[in-house]
XYZ file of N, CA and C in Angstrom:
573
model
N 0.847 -1.187 0.004
C 0.005 0.000 0.013
C 0.874 1.264 0.026
N 0.804 2.129 -1.044
C 1.712 3.262 -1.146
C 1.597 4.214 0.014
N 0.463 4.375 0.678
C 0.343 5.313 1.768
C 1.255 4.979 2.943
N 1.593 3.721 3.097
C 2.461 3.270 4.212
C 3.939 3.353 3.923
N 4.287 3.615 2.664
C 5.699 3.665 2.265
C 6.245 5.071 2.419
N 7.522 5.235 2.764
C 8.070 6.543 2.810
C 8.428 6.975 1.383
N 8.672 8.252 1.244
C 8.927 8.817 -0.067
C 10.105 8.165 -0.791
N 11.184 7.864 -0.041
C 12.361 7.311 -0.701
C 12.038 5.951 -1.257
N 11.213 5.223 -0.594
C 10.839 3.833 -1.053
C 9.970 3.987 -2.340
N 9.064 5.002 -2.339
C 8.255 5.178 -3.489
C 9.126 5.561 -4.680
N 10.051 6.437 -4.485
C 10.953 6.885 -5.595
C 11.713 5.715 -6.085
N 12.315 4.931 -5.208
C 13.103 3.772 -5.588
C 12.242 2.752 -6.413
N 11.020 2.514 -5.968
C 10.172 1.612 -6.659
C 9.805 2.183 -8.083
N 9.727 3.480 -8.136
C 9.264 4.070 -9.442
C 10.365 3.962 -10.533
N 11.567 3.564 -10.198
C 12.557 3.327 -11.194
C 12.141 2.142 -12.080
N 11.713 1.058 -11.433
C 11.233 -0.066 -12.157
C 9.746 -0.076 -12.497
N 9.041 0.663 -11.727
C 7.588 0.750 -11.935
C 7.135 2.236 -11.880
N 7.303 2.964 -13.029
C 7.091 4.384 -13.047
C 5.744 4.832 -12.504
N 4.742 3.983 -12.587
C 3.415 4.384 -12.036
C 3.454 4.558 -10.552
N 4.485 4.073 -9.862
C 4.588 4.217 -8.403
C 4.807 5.679 -8.043
N 5.363 6.428 -8.991
C 5.657 7.866 -8.712
C 4.340 8.711 -8.453
N 3.286 8.153 -9.016
C 1.968 8.852 -8.829
C 1.641 9.070 -7.339
N 2.018 8.101 -6.573
C 1.737 8.249 -5.086
C 2.460 9.398 -4.458
N 3.655 9.626 -4.983
C 4.476 10.746 -4.463
C 3.829 12.051 -4.938
N 3.352 12.068 -6.164
C 2.618 13.273 -6.615
C 1.389 13.526 -5.754
N 0.607 12.460 -5.507
C -0.596 12.627 -4.728
C -0.299 13.140 -3.313
N 0.826 12.690 -2.773
C 1.189 13.064 -1.429
C 1.654 14.486 -1.297
N 2.305 15.058 -2.346
C 2.966 16.369 -2.153
C 2.489 17.438 -3.132
N 1.748 17.120 -4.124
C 1.410 18.101 -5.139
C 0.673 19.334 -4.540
N -0.295 19.156 -3.698
C -1.032 20.267 -3.118
C -0.118 21.225 -2.402
N 0.821 20.733 -1.647
C 1.784 21.578 -0.936
C 2.658 22.323 -1.865
N 3.205 21.685 -2.900
C 4.095 22.337 -3.870
C 3.261 23.370 -4.615
N 1.969 23.046 -4.878
C 1.080 23.996 -5.634
C 0.842 25.231 -4.785
N 0.600 25.068 -3.517
C 0.407 26.239 -2.672
C 1.628 27.152 -2.622
N 2.806 26.491 -2.511
C 4.038 27.222 -2.478
C 4.221 28.003 -3.787
N 4.024 27.351 -4.929
C 4.116 28.051 -6.247
C 3.113 29.090 -6.341
N 1.896 28.964 -5.839
C 0.883 30.004 -5.957
C 1.310 31.205 -5.119
N 1.870 31.015 -3.975
C 2.281 32.123 -3.144
C 3.452 32.857 -3.743
N 4.299 32.180 -4.405
C 5.540 32.724 -5.005
C 5.246 33.444 -6.272
N 4.377 32.892 -7.169
C 4.214 33.444 -8.490
C 2.795 33.751 -8.791
N 1.856 33.425 -7.983
C 0.400 33.677 -8.315
C -0.267 32.405 -8.736
N -1.604 32.428 -8.528
C -2.358 31.239 -8.844
C -2.337 30.832 -10.322
N -2.190 31.913 -11.169
C -2.203 31.652 -12.616
C -1.053 30.766 -13.124
N 0.030 30.729 -12.393
C 1.211 29.978 -12.778
C 1.414 28.688 -11.939
N 0.649 28.570 -10.888
C 0.918 27.485 -9.911
C 0.703 26.130 -10.522
N -0.288 25.930 -11.418
C -0.499 24.606 -12.067
C 0.708 24.306 -12.925
N 1.157 25.206 -13.751
C 2.259 24.989 -14.559
C 3.516 24.697 -13.799
N 3.822 25.467 -12.759
C 4.963 25.212 -11.934
C 4.939 23.843 -11.234
N 3.790 23.504 -10.728
C 3.618 22.214 -10.064
C 3.946 21.064 -11.082
N 3.399 21.222 -12.254
C 3.666 20.178 -13.306
C 5.116 20.103 -13.650
N 5.754 21.270 -13.758
C 7.250 21.349 -14.114
C 8.032 20.696 -13.010
N 7.661 20.943 -11.748
C 8.371 20.362 -10.618
C 8.309 18.861 -10.630
N 7.151 18.297 -10.791
C 7.006 16.872 -10.726
C 7.540 16.185 -12.020
N 7.504 16.886 -13.084
C 8.183 16.351 -14.292
C 9.671 16.300 -14.096
N 10.264 17.341 -13.611
C 11.695 17.352 -13.227
C 12.008 16.281 -12.224
N 11.196 16.162 -11.208
C 11.460 15.150 -10.199
C 11.374 13.720 -10.776
N 10.377 13.495 -11.613
C 10.269 12.202 -12.275
C 11.484 11.897 -13.122
N 11.860 12.837 -13.921
C 13.047 12.643 -14.760
C 14.319 12.460 -13.931
N 14.437 13.056 -12.794
C 15.635 13.007 -11.916
C 15.537 12.019 -10.787
N 14.470 11.192 -10.827
C 14.304 10.294 -9.637
C 15.443 9.291 -9.426
N 16.110 8.917 -10.443
C 17.217 7.989 -10.290
C 18.354 8.578 -9.465
N 18.442 9.886 -9.413
C 19.556 10.577 -8.662
C 19.104 10.946 -7.252
N 17.876 10.607 -6.873
C 17.409 10.905 -5.537
C 18.189 10.235 -4.441
N 18.604 10.962 -3.423
C 19.361 10.379 -2.243
C 18.338 9.667 -1.371
N 18.269 8.291 -1.449
C 17.301 7.556 -0.689
C 17.553 7.508 0.812
N 18.621 8.139 1.259
C 18.834 8.241 2.684
C 17.824 9.217 3.356
N 17.222 9.996 2.497
C 16.209 10.970 2.971
C 14.816 10.359 2.759
N 14.153 9.983 3.794
C 12.846 9.352 3.615
C 11.741 10.294 3.211
N 11.912 11.608 3.485
C 10.931 12.617 3.142
C 11.425 13.357 1.916
N 10.704 13.363 0.836
C 11.167 14.008 -0.426
C 10.767 15.496 -0.444
N 10.124 16.019 0.559
C 9.769 17.432 0.605
C 10.914 18.388 0.279
N 12.040 18.253 1.046
C 13.159 19.205 0.706
C 13.665 19.102 -0.734
N 13.714 17.947 -1.239
C 14.148 17.708 -2.679
C 13.122 18.413 -3.616
N 11.815 18.168 -3.295
C 10.827 18.779 -4.229
C 10.798 20.342 -4.102
N 11.019 20.853 -2.898
C 11.105 22.245 -2.696
C 12.360 22.818 -3.396
N 13.425 22.043 -3.423
C 14.638 22.529 -4.141
C 14.343 22.661 -5.617
N 13.664 21.692 -6.156
C 13.251 21.728 -7.562
C 12.311 22.880 -7.763
N 11.363 23.056 -6.853
C 10.361 24.127 -6.983
C 11.021 25.456 -7.003
N 12.053 25.573 -6.151
C 12.790 26.899 -6.051
C 13.523 27.185 -7.374
N 14.033 26.132 -8.006
C 14.646 26.380 -9.338
C 13.686 26.739 -10.373
N 12.551 26.080 -10.371
C 11.482 26.366 -11.341
C 10.927 27.797 -11.167
N 10.802 28.151 -9.879
C 10.360 29.517 -9.558
C 11.356 30.515 -10.121
N 12.649 30.216 -9.965
C 13.668 31.193 -10.464
C 13.550 31.361 -11.952
N 13.035 30.366 -12.647
C 12.841 30.451 -14.080
C 11.629 31.389 -14.403
N 10.790 31.527 -13.467
C 9.588 32.419 -13.560
C 9.788 33.709 -12.830
N 11.024 34.043 -12.418
C 11.303 35.144 -11.545
C 10.805 36.507 -12.011
N 10.846 36.753 -13.274
C 10.400 38.027 -13.873
C 8.940 38.266 -13.509
N 8.090 37.239 -13.572
C 6.703 37.416 -13.242
C 6.516 37.682 -11.730
N 7.295 36.993 -10.971
C 7.288 37.210 -9.525
C 7.703 38.654 -9.189
N 8.711 39.130 -9.806
C 9.159 40.562 -9.539
C 8.056 41.542 -9.895
N 7.428 41.337 -11.038
C 6.270 42.236 -11.377
C 5.179 42.170 -10.347
N 4.814 40.985 -9.967
C 3.755 40.864 -9.010
C 4.082 41.491 -7.653
N 5.321 41.251 -7.128
C 5.743 41.784 -5.895
C 5.826 43.322 -5.944
N 6.304 43.852 -7.074
C 6.350 45.318 -7.257
C 4.943 45.884 -7.257
N 3.976 45.183 -7.918
C 2.604 45.675 -7.924
C 2.016 45.723 -6.462
N 2.315 44.647 -5.781
C 1.870 44.556 -4.328
C 2.409 45.701 -3.584
N 3.683 46.016 -3.754
C 4.349 47.090 -2.996
C 3.734 48.428 -3.318
N 3.175 48.593 -4.503
C 2.573 49.922 -4.881
C 1.118 50.041 -4.388
N 0.535 48.876 -3.959
C -0.903 48.921 -3.632
C -1.088 49.787 -2.370
N -2.192 50.492 -2.385
C -2.501 51.294 -1.137
C -3.341 50.387 -0.238
N -3.223 50.635 1.001
C -3.869 49.821 2.047
C -5.204 50.511 2.344
N -6.281 49.760 2.204
C -7.608 50.348 2.635
C -8.028 49.649 3.864
N -8.410 50.409 4.848
C -8.875 49.882 6.073
C -10.372 49.488 6.008
N -10.730 48.303 6.553
C -12.150 47.978 6.519
C -12.956 48.869 7.417
N -14.210 49.043 7.157
C -15.085 49.920 7.924
C -15.315 49.520 9.296
N -15.396 48.271 9.622
C -15.647 47.751 11.007
C -14.517 46.825 11.415
N -14.376 46.772 12.726
C -13.311 45.948 13.301
C -13.894 45.015 14.308
N -13.251 43.860 14.387
C -13.463 42.976 15.557
C -12.115 42.380 15.890
N -12.107 41.641 16.933
C -10.837 41.122 17.452
C -10.079 40.320 16.365
N -10.858 39.517 15.607
C -10.172 38.724 14.609
C -9.632 39.487 13.433
N -10.134 40.633 13.090
C -9.741 41.393 11.947
C -8.548 42.297 12.285
N -8.245 42.531 13.530
C -7.108 43.398 13.939
C -5.835 42.831 13.341
N -5.576 41.537 13.464
C -4.375 40.971 12.924
C -4.300 41.115 11.390
N -5.484 40.907 10.713
C -5.511 41.059 9.296
C -5.204 42.475 8.840
N -5.741 43.443 9.560
C -5.461 44.846 9.250
C -4.006 45.153 9.359
N -3.407 44.662 10.447
C -1.923 44.901 10.627
C -1.219 44.277 9.466
N -1.532 43.102 9.181
C -0.842 42.366 8.032
C -1.057 43.091 6.717
N -2.238 43.609 6.464
C -2.478 44.368 5.265
C -1.695 45.647 5.252
N -1.479 46.299 6.360
C -0.747 47.495 6.400
C 0.763 47.220 6.167
N 1.195 46.106 6.668
C 2.648 45.735 6.468
C 2.914 45.230 5.091
N 1.872 44.698 4.377
C 2.079 43.974 3.099
C 2.913 44.787 2.066
N 2.549 46.064 1.796
C 3.307 46.814 0.805
C 4.765 46.986 1.205
N 4.975 47.340 2.515
C 6.349 47.501 2.947
C 7.109 46.155 2.918
N 6.470 45.069 3.273
C 7.104 43.752 3.242
C 7.431 43.399 1.771
N 6.463 43.652 0.904
C 6.705 43.355 -0.543
C 7.907 44.189 -1.032
N 7.947 45.433 -0.689
C 9.157 46.239 -1.102
C 10.387 45.631 -0.545
N 10.352 45.234 0.713
C 11.561 44.588 1.346
C 11.996 43.308 0.561
N 10.979 42.536 0.154
C 11.242 41.323 -0.571
C 11.914 41.633 -1.889
N 11.491 42.707 -2.582
C 12.059 43.043 -3.892
C 13.534 43.443 -3.740
N 13.972 43.871 -2.546
C 15.298 44.372 -2.353
C 16.249 43.200 -1.980
N 15.716 42.039 -1.755
C 16.539 40.886 -1.383
C 17.053 40.289 -2.594
N 18.240 39.590 -2.540
C 18.668 38.807 -3.674
C 17.804 37.611 -3.830
N 17.891 36.971 -5.017
C 17.123 35.802 -5.312
C 17.407 34.705 -4.263
N 18.647 34.463 -3.903
C 18.979 33.458 -2.918
C 18.402 33.802 -1.556
N 18.423 35.070 -1.168
C 17.831 35.410 0.128
C 16.347 35.193 0.172
N 15.722 35.644 -0.929
C 14.207 35.537 -0.986
C 13.850 34.026 -0.980
N 14.572 33.219 -1.748
C 14.278 31.787 -1.742
C 14.396 31.154 -0.303
N 15.427 31.500 0.343
C 15.610 30.902 1.687
C 14.472 31.410 2.604
N 14.235 32.694 2.606
C 13.223 33.264 3.499
C 11.844 32.586 3.259
N 11.484 32.433 2.001
C 10.138 31.904 1.677
C 10.086 30.346 1.892
N 11.206 29.675 1.763
C 11.146 28.222 2.084
C 10.956 28.016 3.576
N 11.533 28.919 4.413
C 11.353 28.743 5.844
C 10.026 29.336 6.254
N 9.651 30.486 5.732
C 8.409 31.196 6.203
C 7.099 30.579 5.593
N 7.176 30.268 4.319
C 5.983 29.798 3.624
C 5.872 28.233 3.534
N 7.018 27.644 3.273
C 6.955 26.162 3.149
C 7.190 25.506 4.531
N 7.553 26.276 5.541
C 7.725 25.789 6.852
C 8.790 24.628 6.926
N 9.837 24.791 6.059
C 10.887 23.853 6.127
C 11.810 24.151 7.377
N 12.413 23.101 7.940
C 13.344 23.344 9.027
C 14.637 23.894 8.420
N 15.528 24.340 9.237
C 16.819 24.825 8.688
C 17.539 23.689 7.886
N 17.477 22.495 8.451
C 18.119 21.358 7.780
C 17.481 21.059 6.465
N 16.144 21.117 6.399
C 15.436 20.888 5.158
C 15.655 21.975 4.088
N 15.717 23.204 4.543
C 16.031 24.317 3.676
C 17.443 24.193 3.109
N 18.357 23.788 3.939
C 19.763 23.568 3.537
C 19.800 22.513 2.452
N 19.074 21.469 2.686
C 19.056 20.383 1.656
C 18.413 20.870 0.310
N 17.310 21.593 0.485
C 16.615 22.090 -0.697
C 17.488 23.043 -1.525
N 18.291 23.855 -0.843
C 19.109 24.799 -1.569
C 20.504 24.408 -1.867
N 20.863 23.170 -1.229
C 22.249 22.663 -1.471
C 23.326 23.435 -0.775
N 23.023 23.944 0.416
C 24.024 24.691 1.144
C 24.134 24.113 2.565
N 25.216 24.294 3.263
C 25.287 23.795 4.683
C 24.269 24.505 5.591
N 23.860 23.777 6.650
C 22.868 24.328 7.568
C 23.369 25.529 8.304
N 24.717 25.642 8.498
C 25.247 26.843 9.102
C 25.061 28.060 8.211
N 25.163 27.880 6.911
C 24.869 28.952 5.981
C 23.453 29.412 6.082
N 22.523 28.483 6.172
C 21.122 28.815 6.401
C 20.932 29.701 7.609
N 21.515 29.251 8.705
C 21.389 29.944 9.997
C 21.938 31.372 9.868
N 23.120 31.531 9.317
C 23.671 32.851 9.245
C 22.987 33.748 8.180
N 22.501 33.170 7.086
C 21.716 33.985 6.151
C 20.340 34.445 6.717
N 19.732 33.517 7.501
C 18.444 33.957 8.077
C 18.658 35.012 9.081
N 19.735 34.930 9.862
C 19.998 36.010 10.796
C 20.129 37.380 10.139
N 20.945 37.370 9.056
C 21.129 38.650 8.272
C 19.796 39.093 7.628
N 19.054 38.110 7.173
C 17.753 38.429 6.564
C 16.796 39.122 7.581
N 16.769 38.580 8.776
C 15.928 39.162 9.849
C 16.286 40.599 10.059
N 17.565 40.913 10.133
C 18.039 42.306 10.348
C 17.666 43.161 9.196
N 17.827 42.692 7.947
C 17.480 43.471 6.762
C 15.985 43.797 6.692
N 15.192 42.735 6.894
C 13.734 42.944 6.855
C 13.240 43.814 7.929
N 13.726 43.649 9.123
C 13.389 44.480 10.298
C 13.704 45.931 10.007
N 14.830 46.200 9.447
C 15.262 47.576 9.123
C 14.385 48.113 8.019
N 14.027 47.304 6.991
C 13.255 47.806 5.931
C 11.748 48.098 6.429
N 11.355 47.434 7.453
C 10.013 47.656 7.989
C 10.005 48.690 9.102
N 11.130 49.470 9.231
C 11.166 50.514 10.239
C 11.183 50.011 11.620
N 11.867 48.931 11.836
C 11.945 48.386 13.233
C 10.918 47.304 13.632
N 9.860 47.201 12.788
C 8.823 46.175 13.009
C 9.400 44.829 12.755
N 9.304 43.882 13.647
C 9.887 42.603 13.467
C 8.761 41.588 13.107
N 8.636 41.181 11.758
C 7.688 40.260 11.329
C 7.938 38.898 11.882
N 9.136 38.697 12.455
C 9.484 37.360 12.856
C 9.707 37.470 14.421
N 8.726 38.048 15.142
C 8.917 38.287 16.546
C 9.234 37.056 17.310
N 8.709 35.921 17.005
C 9.062 34.669 17.660
C 10.142 34.005 16.837
N 11.162 33.582 17.576
C 12.275 32.817 16.900
C 11.726 31.490 16.383
N 11.947 31.141 15.140
C 11.448 29.867 14.560
C 11.956 28.715 15.418
N 11.075 27.670 15.560
C 11.399 26.524 16.263
C 12.013 25.423 15.427
N 12.659 25.853 14.366
C 13.237 24.826 13.423
C 14.699 24.557 13.877
N 15.043 23.243 13.683
C 16.347 22.708 13.913
C 17.328 23.669 14.343
């Protein structure tokens, strides 16, 4: 039963039985699709998800089966595919940065957080446009994909110490860009 097999076993099986790869797609496609939609917009998410899994399928023989969870590998592929669509991402982020924030007419306790986030969105989008592609990729893998430091390191092909130091510098840059507001008030609980 594919649901009981870890990702590395599914990938290994798919070498001889390519249809086994479908279980990996079923397991992770929604998550990769959400990540792609957040990075590039809903209009490109289907295409990016398809490109990610096509690249994964084609590269499955090179998968390191010592990793039972394929998420970092898939996010690494997704990050590369997103970089191919970077121009669209830049246009979308720049448009978000130019948007004016409109306050809703009524407030309740639940909407206060949303209003704060909406007010920060243009400044945060501007801050994101000022980051390098590598910095933006790392930040979004940790913040949006909720990868641990170790998983982000694997996805990006860098040592975990590099992830830690880059994230520290990123926090300082983004905090400065937001005028001292710390969007990462709680230290992440990742590795």
